[in-house]
C-alpha positions as YAML, in Angstrom:
chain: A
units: angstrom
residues:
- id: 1
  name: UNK
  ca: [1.21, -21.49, 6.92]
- id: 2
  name: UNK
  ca: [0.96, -18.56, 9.22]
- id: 3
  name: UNK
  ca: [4.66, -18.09, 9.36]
- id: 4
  name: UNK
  ca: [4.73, -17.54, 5.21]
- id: 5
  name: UNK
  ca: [1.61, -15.30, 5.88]
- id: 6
  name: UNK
  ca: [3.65, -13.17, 8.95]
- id: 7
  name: UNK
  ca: [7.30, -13.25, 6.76]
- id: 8
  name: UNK
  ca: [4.53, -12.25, 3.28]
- id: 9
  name: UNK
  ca: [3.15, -9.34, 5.30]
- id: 10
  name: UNK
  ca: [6.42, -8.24, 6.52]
- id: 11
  name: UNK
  ca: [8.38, -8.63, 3.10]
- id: 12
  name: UNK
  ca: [5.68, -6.61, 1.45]
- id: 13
  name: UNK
  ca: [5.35, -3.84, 4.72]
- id: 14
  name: UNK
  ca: [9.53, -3.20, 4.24]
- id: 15
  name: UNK
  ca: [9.52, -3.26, 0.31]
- id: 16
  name: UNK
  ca: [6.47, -0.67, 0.40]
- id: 17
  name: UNK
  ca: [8.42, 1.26, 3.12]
- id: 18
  name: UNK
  ca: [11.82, 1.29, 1.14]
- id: 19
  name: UNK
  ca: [10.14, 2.47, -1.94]
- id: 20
  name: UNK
  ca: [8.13, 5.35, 0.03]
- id: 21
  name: UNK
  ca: [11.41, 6.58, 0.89]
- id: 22
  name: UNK
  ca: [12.55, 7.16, -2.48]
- id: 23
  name: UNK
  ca: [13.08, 10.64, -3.83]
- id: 24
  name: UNK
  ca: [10.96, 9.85, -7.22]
- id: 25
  name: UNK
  ca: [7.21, 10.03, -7.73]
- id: 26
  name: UNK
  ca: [6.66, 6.58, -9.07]
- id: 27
  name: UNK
  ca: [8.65, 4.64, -6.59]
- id: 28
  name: UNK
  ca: [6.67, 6.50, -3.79]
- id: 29
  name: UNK
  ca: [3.32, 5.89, -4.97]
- id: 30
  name: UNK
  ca: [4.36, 1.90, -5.73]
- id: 31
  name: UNK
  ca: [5.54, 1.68, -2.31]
- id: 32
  name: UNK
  ca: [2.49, 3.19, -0.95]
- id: 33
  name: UNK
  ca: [0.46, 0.63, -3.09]
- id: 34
  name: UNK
  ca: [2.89, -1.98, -1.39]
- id: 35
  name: UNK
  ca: [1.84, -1.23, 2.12]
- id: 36
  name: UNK
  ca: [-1.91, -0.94, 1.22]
- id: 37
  name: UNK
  ca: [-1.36, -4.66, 0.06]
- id: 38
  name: UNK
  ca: [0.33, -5.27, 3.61]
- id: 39
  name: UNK
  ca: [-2.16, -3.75, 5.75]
- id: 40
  name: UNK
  ca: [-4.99, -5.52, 3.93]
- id: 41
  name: UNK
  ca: [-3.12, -8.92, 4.72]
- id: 42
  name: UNK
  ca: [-2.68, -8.12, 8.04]
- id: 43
  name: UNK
  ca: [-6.54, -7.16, 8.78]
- id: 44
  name: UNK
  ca: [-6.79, -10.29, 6.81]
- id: 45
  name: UNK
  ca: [-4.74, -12.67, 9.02]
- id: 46
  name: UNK
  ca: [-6.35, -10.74, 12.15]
- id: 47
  name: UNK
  ca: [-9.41, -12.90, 11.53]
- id: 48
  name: UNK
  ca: [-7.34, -16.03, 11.84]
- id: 49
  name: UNK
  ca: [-6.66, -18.38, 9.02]
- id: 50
  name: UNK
  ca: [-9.35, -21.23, 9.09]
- id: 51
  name: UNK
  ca: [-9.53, -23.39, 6.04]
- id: 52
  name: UNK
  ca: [-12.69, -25.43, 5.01]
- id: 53
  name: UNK
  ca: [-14.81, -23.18, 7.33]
- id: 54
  name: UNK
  ca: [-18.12, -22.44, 6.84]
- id: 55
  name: UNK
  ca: [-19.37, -19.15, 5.28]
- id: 56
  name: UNK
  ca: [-22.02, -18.84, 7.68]
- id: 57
  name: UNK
  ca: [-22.36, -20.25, 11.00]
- id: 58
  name: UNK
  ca: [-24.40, -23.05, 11.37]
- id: 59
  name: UNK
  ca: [-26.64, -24.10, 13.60]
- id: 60
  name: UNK
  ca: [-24.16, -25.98, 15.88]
- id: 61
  name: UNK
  ca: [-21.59, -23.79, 15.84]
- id: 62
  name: UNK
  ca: [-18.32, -25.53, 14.26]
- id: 63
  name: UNK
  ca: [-15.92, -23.85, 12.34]
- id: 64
  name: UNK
  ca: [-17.09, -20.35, 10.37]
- id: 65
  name: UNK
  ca: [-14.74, -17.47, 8.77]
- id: 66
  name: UNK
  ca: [-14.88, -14.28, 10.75]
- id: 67
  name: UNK
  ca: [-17.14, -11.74, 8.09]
- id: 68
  name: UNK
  ca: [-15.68, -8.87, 10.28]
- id: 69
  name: UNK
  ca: [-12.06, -9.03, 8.57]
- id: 70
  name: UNK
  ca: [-13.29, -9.82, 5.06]
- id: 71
  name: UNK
  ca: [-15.72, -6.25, 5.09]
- id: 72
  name: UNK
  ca: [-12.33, -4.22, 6.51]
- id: 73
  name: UNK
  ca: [-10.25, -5.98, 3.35]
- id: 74
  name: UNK
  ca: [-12.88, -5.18, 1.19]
- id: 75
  name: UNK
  ca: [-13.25, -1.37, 2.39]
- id: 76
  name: UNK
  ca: [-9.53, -1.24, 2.38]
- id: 77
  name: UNK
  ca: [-9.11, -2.43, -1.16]
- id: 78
  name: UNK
  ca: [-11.52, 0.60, -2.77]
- id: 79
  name: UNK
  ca: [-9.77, 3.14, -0.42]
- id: 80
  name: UNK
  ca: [-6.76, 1.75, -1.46]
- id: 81
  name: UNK
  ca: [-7.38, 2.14, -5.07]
- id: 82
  name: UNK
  ca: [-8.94, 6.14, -4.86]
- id: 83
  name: UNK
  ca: [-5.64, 6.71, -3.09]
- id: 84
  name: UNK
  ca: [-3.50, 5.32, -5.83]
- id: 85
  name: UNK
  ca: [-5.54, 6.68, -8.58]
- id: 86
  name: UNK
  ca: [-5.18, 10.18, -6.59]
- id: 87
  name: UNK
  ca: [-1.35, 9.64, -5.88]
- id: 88
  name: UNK
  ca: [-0.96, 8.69, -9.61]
- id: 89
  name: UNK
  ca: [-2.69, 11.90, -10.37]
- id: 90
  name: UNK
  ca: [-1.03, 14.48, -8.04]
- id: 91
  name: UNK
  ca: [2.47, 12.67, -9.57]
- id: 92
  name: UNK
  ca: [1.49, 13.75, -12.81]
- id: 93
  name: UNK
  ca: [0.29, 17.27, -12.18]
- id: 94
  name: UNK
  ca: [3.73, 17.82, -10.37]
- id: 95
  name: UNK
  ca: [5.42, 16.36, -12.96]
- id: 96
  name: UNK
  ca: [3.91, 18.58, -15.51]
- id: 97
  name: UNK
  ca: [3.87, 21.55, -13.09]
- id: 98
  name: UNK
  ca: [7.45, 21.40, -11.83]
- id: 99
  name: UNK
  ca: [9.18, 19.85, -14.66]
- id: 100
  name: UNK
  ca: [10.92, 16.82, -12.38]
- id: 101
  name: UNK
  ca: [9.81, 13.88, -10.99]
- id: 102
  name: UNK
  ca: [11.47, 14.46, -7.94]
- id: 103
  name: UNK
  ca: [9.46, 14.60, -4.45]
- id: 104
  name: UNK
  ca: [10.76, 17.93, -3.83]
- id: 105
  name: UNK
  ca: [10.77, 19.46, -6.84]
- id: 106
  name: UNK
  ca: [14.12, 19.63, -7.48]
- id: 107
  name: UNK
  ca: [15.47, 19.68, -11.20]
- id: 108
  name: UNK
  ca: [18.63, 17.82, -12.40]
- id: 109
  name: UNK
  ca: [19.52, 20.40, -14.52]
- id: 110
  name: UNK
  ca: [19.35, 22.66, -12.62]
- id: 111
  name: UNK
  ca: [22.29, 23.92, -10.05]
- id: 112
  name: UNK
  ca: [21.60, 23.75, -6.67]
- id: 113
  name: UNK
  ca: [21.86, 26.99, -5.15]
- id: 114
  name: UNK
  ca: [24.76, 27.10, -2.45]
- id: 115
  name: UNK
  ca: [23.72, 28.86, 1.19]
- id: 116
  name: UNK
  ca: [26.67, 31.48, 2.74]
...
């Protein structure tokens, strides 16, 4: 199970990266999205994967989930989220600012202008 986990993480870390290296708006903020989702899997697995462990730890000890992971997932989800709704935003005030969806402003129909 932790080998689907590590190949998840890592499927999801190189997607997000591909797409963050696009030279569109949308892509970008998607693959930005896409690493948030690997980063909060990785914090995740950093807590080890125990199934049928107890919430809290019992008197005796035993098995228990680690809380410590869970509260950074949790954190990293809502920052996560105000940075894609602020992403989403900025893509659409440079959209309607620059006229292109382009990451450096550049316009298809426009020529590009040639340096001597």
């Amino acid at each position: 199970m932790e080998a689907l986990f590590s190949m998840t993480t890592g499927v999801l870390a190189a997607c997000g990266l591909f797409l963050a290296l696009r030279g569109r708006t949308f892509p970008v903020v998607v693959g930005l999205t896409l690493l948030s989702y690997a980063v909060n899997l990785f914090l995740f697995s950093m807590g080890g994967l125990t199934t049928a462990g107890a919430v809290v730890i019992e008197e005796h000890g035993g098995d228990y989930a680690d809380p410590l992971p869970q509260a950074l997932v949790l954190t990293a989800i809502v920052i996560g989220f105000a940075m894609t709704a602020f992403s989403v935003i900025l893509a659409m005030r440079a959209r309607g600012d620059l006229g292109s969806d382009h990451v450096n402003g550049n316009r298809l129909d426009e020529p590009r202008e040639e340096s001597s």
